[in-house]
Short mmCIF file of N, CA, C and O in Angstrom, two decimals:
data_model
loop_
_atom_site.label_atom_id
_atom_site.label_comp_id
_atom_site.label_asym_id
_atom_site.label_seq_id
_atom_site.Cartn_x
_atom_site.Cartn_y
_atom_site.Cartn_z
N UNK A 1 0.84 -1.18 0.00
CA UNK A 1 0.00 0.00 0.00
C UNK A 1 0.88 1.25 0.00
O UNK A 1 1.90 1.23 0.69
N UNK A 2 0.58 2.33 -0.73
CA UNK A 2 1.21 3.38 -0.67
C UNK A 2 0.48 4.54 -0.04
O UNK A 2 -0.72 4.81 -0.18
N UNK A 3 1.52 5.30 0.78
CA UNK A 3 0.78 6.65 1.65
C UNK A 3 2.06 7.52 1.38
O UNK A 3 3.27 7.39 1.21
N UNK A 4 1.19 8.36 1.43
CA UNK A 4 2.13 9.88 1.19
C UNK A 4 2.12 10.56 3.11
O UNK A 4 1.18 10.53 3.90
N UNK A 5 3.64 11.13 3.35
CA UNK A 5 3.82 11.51 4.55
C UNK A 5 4.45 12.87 4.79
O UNK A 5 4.93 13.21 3.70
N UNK A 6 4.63 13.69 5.58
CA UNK A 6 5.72 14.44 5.60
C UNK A 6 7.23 14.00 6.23
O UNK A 6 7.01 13.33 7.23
N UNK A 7 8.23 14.10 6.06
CA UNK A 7 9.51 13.73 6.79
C UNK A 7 9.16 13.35 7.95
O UNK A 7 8.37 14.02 8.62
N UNK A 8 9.86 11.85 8.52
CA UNK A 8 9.83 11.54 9.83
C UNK A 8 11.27 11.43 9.77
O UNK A 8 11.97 11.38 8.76
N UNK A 9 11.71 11.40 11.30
CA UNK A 9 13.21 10.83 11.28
C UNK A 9 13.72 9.51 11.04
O UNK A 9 14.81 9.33 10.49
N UNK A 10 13.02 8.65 11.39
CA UNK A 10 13.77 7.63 10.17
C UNK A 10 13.77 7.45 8.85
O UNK A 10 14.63 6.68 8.42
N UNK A 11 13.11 7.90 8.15
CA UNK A 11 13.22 7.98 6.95
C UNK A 11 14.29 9.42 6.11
O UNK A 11 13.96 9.99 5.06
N UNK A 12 15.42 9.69 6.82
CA UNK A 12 16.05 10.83 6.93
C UNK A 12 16.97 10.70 6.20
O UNK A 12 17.28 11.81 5.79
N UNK A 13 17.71 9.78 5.72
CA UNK A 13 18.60 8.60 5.71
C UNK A 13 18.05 7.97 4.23
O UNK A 13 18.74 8.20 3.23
N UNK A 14 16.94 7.26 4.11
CA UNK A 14 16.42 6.51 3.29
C UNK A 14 16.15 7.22 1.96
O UNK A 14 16.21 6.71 0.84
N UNK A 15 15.73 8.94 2.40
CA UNK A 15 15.38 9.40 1.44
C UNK A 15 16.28 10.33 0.43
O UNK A 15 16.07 10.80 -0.69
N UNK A 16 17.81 10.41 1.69
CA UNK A 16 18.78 10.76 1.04
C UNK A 16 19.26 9.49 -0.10
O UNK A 16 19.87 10.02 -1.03
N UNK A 17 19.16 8.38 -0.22
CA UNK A 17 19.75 7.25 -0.72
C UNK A 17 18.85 7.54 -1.66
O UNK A 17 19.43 8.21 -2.52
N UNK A 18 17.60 7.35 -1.95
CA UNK A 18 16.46 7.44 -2.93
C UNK A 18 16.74 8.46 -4.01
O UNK A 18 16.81 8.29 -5.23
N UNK A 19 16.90 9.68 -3.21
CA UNK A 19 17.48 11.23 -4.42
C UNK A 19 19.08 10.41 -5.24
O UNK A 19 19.20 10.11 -6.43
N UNK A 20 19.95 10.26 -4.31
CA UNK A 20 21.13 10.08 -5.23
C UNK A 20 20.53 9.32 -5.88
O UNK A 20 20.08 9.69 -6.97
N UNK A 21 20.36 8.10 -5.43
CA UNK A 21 20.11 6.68 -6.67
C UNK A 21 19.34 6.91 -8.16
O UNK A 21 19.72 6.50 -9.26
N UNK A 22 17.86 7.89 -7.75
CA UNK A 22 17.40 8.09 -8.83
C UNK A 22 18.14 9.30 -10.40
O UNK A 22 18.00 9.33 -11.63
N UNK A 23 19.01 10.20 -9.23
CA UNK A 23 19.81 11.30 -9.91
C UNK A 23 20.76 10.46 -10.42
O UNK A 23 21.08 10.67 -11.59
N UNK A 24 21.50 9.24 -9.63
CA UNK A 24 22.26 8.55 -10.63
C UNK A 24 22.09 8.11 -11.75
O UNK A 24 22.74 8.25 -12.79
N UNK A 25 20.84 7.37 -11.44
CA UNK A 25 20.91 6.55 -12.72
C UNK A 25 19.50 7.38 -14.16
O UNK A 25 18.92 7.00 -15.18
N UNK A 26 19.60 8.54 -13.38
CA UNK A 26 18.97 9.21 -14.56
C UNK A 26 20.18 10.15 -15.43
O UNK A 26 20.24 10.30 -16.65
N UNK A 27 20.86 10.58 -14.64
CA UNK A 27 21.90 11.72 -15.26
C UNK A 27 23.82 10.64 -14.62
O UNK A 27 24.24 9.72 -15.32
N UNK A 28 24.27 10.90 -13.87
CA UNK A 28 25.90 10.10 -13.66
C UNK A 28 25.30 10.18 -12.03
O UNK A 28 24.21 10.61 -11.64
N UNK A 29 26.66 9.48 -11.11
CA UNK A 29 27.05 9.52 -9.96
C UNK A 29 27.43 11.00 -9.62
O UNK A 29 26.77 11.57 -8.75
N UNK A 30 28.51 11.70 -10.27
CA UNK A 30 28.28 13.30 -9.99
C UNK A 30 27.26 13.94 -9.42
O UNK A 30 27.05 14.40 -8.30
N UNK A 31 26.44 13.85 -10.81
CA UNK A 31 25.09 14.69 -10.18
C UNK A 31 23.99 13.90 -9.16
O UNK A 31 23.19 14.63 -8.58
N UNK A 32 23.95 12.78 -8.99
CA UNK A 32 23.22 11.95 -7.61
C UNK A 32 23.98 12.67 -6.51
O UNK A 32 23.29 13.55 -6.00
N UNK A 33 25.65 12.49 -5.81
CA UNK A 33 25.95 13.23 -5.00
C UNK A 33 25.57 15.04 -4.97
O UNK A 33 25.19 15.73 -4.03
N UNK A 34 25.72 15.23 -5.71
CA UNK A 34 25.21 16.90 -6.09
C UNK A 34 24.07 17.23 -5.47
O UNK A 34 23.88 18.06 -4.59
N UNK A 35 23.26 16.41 -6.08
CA UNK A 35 21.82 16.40 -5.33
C UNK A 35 21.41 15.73 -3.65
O UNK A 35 20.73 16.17 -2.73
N UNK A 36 22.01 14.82 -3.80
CA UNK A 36 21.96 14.72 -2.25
C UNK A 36 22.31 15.65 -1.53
O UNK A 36 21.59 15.95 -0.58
N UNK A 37 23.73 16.47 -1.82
CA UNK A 37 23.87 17.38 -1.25
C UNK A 37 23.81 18.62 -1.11
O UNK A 37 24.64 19.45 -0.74
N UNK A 38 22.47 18.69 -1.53
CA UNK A 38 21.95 19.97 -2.30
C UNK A 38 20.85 19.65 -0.92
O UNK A 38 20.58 20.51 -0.08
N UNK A 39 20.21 18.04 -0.90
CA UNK A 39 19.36 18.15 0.54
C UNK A 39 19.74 18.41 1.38
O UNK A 39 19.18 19.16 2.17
N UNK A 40 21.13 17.76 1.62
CA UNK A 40 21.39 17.66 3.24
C UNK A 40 21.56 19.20 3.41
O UNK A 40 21.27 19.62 4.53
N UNK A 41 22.05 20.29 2.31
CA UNK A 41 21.98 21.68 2.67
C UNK A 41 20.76 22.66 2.90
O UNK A 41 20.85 23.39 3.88
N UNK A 42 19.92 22.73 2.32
CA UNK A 42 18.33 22.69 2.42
C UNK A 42 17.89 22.28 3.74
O UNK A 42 17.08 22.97 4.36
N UNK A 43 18.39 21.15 4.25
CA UNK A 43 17.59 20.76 5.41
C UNK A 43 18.47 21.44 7.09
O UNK A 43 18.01 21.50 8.23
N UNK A 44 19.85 21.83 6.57
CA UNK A 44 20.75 22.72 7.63
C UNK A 44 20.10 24.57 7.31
O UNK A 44 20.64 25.46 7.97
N UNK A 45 19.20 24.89 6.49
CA UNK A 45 18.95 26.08 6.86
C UNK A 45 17.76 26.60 7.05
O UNK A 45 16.79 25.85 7.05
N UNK A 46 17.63 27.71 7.21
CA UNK A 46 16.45 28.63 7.53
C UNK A 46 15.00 28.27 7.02
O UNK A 46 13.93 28.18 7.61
N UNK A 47 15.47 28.05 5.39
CA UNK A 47 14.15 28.20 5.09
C UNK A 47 13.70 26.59 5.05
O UNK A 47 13.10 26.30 4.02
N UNK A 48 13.88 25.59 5.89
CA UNK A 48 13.69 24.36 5.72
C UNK A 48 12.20 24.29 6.11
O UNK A 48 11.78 25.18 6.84
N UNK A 49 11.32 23.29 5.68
CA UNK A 49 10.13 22.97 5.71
C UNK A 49 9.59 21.64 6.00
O UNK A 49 8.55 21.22 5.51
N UNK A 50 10.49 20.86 6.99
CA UNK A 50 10.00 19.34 7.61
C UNK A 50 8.86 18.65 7.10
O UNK A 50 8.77 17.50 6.68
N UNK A 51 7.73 19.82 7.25
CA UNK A 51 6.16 19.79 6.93
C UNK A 51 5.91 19.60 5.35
O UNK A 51 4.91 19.02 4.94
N UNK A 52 6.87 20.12 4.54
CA UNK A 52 7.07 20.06 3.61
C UNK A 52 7.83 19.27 2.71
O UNK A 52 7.89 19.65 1.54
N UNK A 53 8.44 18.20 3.08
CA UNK A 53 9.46 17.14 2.88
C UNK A 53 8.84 16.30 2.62
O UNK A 53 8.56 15.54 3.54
N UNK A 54 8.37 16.04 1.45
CA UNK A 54 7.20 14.81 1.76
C UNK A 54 7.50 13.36 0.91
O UNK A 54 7.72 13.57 -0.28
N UNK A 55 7.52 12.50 1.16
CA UNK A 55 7.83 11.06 1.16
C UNK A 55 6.41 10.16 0.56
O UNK A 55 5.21 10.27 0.83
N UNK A 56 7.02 9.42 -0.18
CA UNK A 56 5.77 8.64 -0.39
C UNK A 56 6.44 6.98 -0.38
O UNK A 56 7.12 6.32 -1.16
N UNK A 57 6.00 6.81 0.57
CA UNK A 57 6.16 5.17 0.92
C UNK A 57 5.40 3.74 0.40
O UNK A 57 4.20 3.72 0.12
N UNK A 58 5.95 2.99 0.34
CA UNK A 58 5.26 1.49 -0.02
C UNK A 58 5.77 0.61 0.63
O UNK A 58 6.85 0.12 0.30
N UNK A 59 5.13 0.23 1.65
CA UNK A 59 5.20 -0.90 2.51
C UNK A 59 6.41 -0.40 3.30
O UNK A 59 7.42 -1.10 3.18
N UNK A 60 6.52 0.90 4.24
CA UNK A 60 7.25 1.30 4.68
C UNK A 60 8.60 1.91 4.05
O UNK A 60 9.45 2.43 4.77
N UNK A 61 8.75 1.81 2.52
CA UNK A 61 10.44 1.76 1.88
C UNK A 61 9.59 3.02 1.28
O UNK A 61 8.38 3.22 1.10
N UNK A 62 10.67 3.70 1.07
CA UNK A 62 10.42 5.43 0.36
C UNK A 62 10.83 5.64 -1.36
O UNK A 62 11.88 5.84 -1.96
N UNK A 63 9.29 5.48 -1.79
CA UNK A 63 9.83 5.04 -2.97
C UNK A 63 9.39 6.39 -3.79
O UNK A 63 9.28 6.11 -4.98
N UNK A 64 9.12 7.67 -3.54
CA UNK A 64 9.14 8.73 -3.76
C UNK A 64 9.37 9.75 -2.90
O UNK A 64 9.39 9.52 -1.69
N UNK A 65 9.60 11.10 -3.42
CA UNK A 65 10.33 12.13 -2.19
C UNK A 65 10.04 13.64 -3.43
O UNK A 65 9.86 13.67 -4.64
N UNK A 66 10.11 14.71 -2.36
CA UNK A 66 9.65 15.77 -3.34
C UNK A 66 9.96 16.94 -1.76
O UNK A 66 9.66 16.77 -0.58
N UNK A 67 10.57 17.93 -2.38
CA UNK A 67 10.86 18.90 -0.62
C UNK A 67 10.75 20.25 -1.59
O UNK A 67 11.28 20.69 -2.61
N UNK A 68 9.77 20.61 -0.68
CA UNK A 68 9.37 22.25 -1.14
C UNK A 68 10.24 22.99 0.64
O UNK A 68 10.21 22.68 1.83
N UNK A 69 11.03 24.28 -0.37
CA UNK A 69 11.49 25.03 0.74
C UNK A 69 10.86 26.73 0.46
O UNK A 69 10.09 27.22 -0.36
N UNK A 70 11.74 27.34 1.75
CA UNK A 70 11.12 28.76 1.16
C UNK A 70 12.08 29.21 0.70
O UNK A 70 13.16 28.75 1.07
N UNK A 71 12.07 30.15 -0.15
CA UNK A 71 13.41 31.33 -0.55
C UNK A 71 13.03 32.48 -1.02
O UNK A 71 11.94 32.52 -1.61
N UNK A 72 13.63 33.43 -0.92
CA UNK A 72 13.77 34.91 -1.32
C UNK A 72 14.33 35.59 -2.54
O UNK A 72 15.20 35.14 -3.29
N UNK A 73 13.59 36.97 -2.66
CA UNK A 73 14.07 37.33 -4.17
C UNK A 73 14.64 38.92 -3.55
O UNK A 73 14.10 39.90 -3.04
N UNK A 74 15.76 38.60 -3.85
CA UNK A 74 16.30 40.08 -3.04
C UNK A 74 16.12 40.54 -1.90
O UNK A 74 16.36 41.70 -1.56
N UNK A 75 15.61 39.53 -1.09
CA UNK A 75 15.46 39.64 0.75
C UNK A 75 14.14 39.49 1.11
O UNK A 75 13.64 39.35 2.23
N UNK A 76 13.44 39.54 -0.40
CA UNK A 76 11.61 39.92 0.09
C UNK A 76 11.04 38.49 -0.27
O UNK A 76 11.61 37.56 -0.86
N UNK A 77 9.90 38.56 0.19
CA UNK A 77 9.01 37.43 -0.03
C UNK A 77 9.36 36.00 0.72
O UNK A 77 8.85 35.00 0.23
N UNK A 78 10.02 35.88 1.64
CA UNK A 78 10.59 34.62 1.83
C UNK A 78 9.74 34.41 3.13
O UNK A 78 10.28 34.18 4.21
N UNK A 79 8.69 34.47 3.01
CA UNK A 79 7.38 34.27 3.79
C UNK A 79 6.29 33.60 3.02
O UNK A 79 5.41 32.93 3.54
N UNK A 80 6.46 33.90 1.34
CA UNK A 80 5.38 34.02 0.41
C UNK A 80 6.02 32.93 -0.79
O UNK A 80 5.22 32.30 -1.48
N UNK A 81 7.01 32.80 -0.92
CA UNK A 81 7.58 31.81 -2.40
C UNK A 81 7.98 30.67 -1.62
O UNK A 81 8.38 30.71 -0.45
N UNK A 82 7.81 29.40 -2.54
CA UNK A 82 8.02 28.01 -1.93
C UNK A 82 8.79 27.48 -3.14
O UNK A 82 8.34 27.90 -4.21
N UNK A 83 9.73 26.76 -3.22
CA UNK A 83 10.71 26.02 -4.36
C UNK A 83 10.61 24.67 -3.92
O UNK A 83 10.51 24.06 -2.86
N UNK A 84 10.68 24.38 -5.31
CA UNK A 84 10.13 22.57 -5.11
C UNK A 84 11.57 22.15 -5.86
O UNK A 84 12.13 22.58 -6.87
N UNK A 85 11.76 21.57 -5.31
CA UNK A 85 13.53 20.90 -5.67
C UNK A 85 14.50 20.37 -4.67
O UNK A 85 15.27 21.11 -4.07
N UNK A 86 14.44 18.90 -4.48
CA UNK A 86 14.28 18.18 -5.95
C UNK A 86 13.17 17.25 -5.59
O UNK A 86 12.51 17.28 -4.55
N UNK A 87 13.01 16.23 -6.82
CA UNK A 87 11.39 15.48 -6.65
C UNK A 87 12.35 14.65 -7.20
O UNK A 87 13.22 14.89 -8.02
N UNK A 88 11.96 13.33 -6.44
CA UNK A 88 12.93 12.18 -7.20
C UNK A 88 11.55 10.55 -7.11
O UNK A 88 10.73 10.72 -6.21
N UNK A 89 11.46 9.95 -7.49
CA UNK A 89 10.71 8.57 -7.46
C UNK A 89 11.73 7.80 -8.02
O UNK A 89 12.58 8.03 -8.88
N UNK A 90 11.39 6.65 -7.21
CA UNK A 90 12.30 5.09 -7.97
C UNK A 90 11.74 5.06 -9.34
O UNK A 90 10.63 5.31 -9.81
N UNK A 91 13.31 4.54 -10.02
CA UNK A 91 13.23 4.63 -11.34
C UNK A 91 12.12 4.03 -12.29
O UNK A 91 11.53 4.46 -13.29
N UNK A 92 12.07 2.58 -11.40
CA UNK A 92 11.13 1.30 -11.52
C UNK A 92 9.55 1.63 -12.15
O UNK A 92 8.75 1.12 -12.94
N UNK A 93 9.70 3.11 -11.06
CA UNK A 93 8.01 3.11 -10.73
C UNK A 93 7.74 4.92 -11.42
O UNK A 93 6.79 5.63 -11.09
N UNK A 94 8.70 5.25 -12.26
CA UNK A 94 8.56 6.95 -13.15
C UNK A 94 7.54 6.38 -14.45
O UNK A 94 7.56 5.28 -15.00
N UNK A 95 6.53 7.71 -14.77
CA UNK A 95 5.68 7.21 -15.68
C UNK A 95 4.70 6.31 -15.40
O UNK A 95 4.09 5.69 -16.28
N UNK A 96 4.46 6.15 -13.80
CA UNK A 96 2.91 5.60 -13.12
C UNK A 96 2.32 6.90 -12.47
O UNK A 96 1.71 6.50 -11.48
N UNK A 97 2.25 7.76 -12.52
CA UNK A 97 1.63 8.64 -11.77
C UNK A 97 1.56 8.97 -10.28
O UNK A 97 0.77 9.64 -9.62
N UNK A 98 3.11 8.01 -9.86
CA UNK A 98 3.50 8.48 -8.49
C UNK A 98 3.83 10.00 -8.29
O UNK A 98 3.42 10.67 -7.35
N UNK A 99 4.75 10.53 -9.49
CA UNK A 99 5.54 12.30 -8.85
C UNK A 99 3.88 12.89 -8.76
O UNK A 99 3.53 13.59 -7.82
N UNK A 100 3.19 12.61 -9.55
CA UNK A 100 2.28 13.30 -9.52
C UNK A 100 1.30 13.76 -8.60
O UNK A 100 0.74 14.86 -8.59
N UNK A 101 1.13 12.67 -7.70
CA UNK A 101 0.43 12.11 -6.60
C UNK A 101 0.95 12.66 -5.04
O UNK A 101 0.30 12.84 -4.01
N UNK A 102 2.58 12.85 -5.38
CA UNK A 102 3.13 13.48 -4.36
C UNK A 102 2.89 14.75 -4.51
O UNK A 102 2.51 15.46 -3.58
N UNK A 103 3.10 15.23 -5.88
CA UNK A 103 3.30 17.03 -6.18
C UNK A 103 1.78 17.31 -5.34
O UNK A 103 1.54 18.17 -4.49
N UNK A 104 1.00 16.41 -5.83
CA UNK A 104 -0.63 17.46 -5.62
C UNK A 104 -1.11 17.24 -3.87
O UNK A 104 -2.12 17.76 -3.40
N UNK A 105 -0.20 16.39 -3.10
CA UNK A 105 -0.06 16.69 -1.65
C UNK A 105 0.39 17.87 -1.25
O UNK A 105 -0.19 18.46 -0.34
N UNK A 106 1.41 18.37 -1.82
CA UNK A 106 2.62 19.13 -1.24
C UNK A 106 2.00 20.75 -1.68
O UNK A 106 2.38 21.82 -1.20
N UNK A 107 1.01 20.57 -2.67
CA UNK A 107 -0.18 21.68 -3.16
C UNK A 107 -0.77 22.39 -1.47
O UNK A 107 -1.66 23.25 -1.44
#
């Protein structure tokens, strides 16, 4: 069964593995680390959004992920704009209408 969640702490870990893997094997290993660490930075600052981290599980394993943060445009609005990046799903399961299913939670 699949449920859509926001970030818990164990799945903290799981969903870093999920972003590289899918960034790997869509684009190189480069850009999978890139992107992982593009989360783990996102999730060390300000505009982080826990509530907003959202996971979509099957049978407990995290087989989609999608993190909306906040950010600013010249100092303003960073109350009001939300950035969605990055959205990753197992490769297995792209082109079933999982990203989709997560995006319109995170709505």
């Amino acid at each position: 069964m699949r449920t859509i969640t926001s970030m818990q702490p164990e799945y903290l870990l799981p969903s870093l593995e999920l972003v590289e893997q899918v960034f790997t094997e869509h684009e190189n290993a480069d850009e999978g680390k890139l992107v992982r660490r593009l989360v783990e930075e996102i999730r060390s600052k300000k505009y982080y959004l826990p509530e907003l981290e959202l996971l979509m599980l099957e049978d407990g394993e995290v087989v989609g992920y999608v993190m909306f943060s906040r950010f600013h445009l010249g100092g303003k609005f960073d109350d009001r704009l939300l950035l969605l990046s990055p959205a990753a799903v197992r490769t297995d399961l792209q082109r079933l209408l999982q990203r989709s299913q997560i995006l319109t939670v995170g709505k």
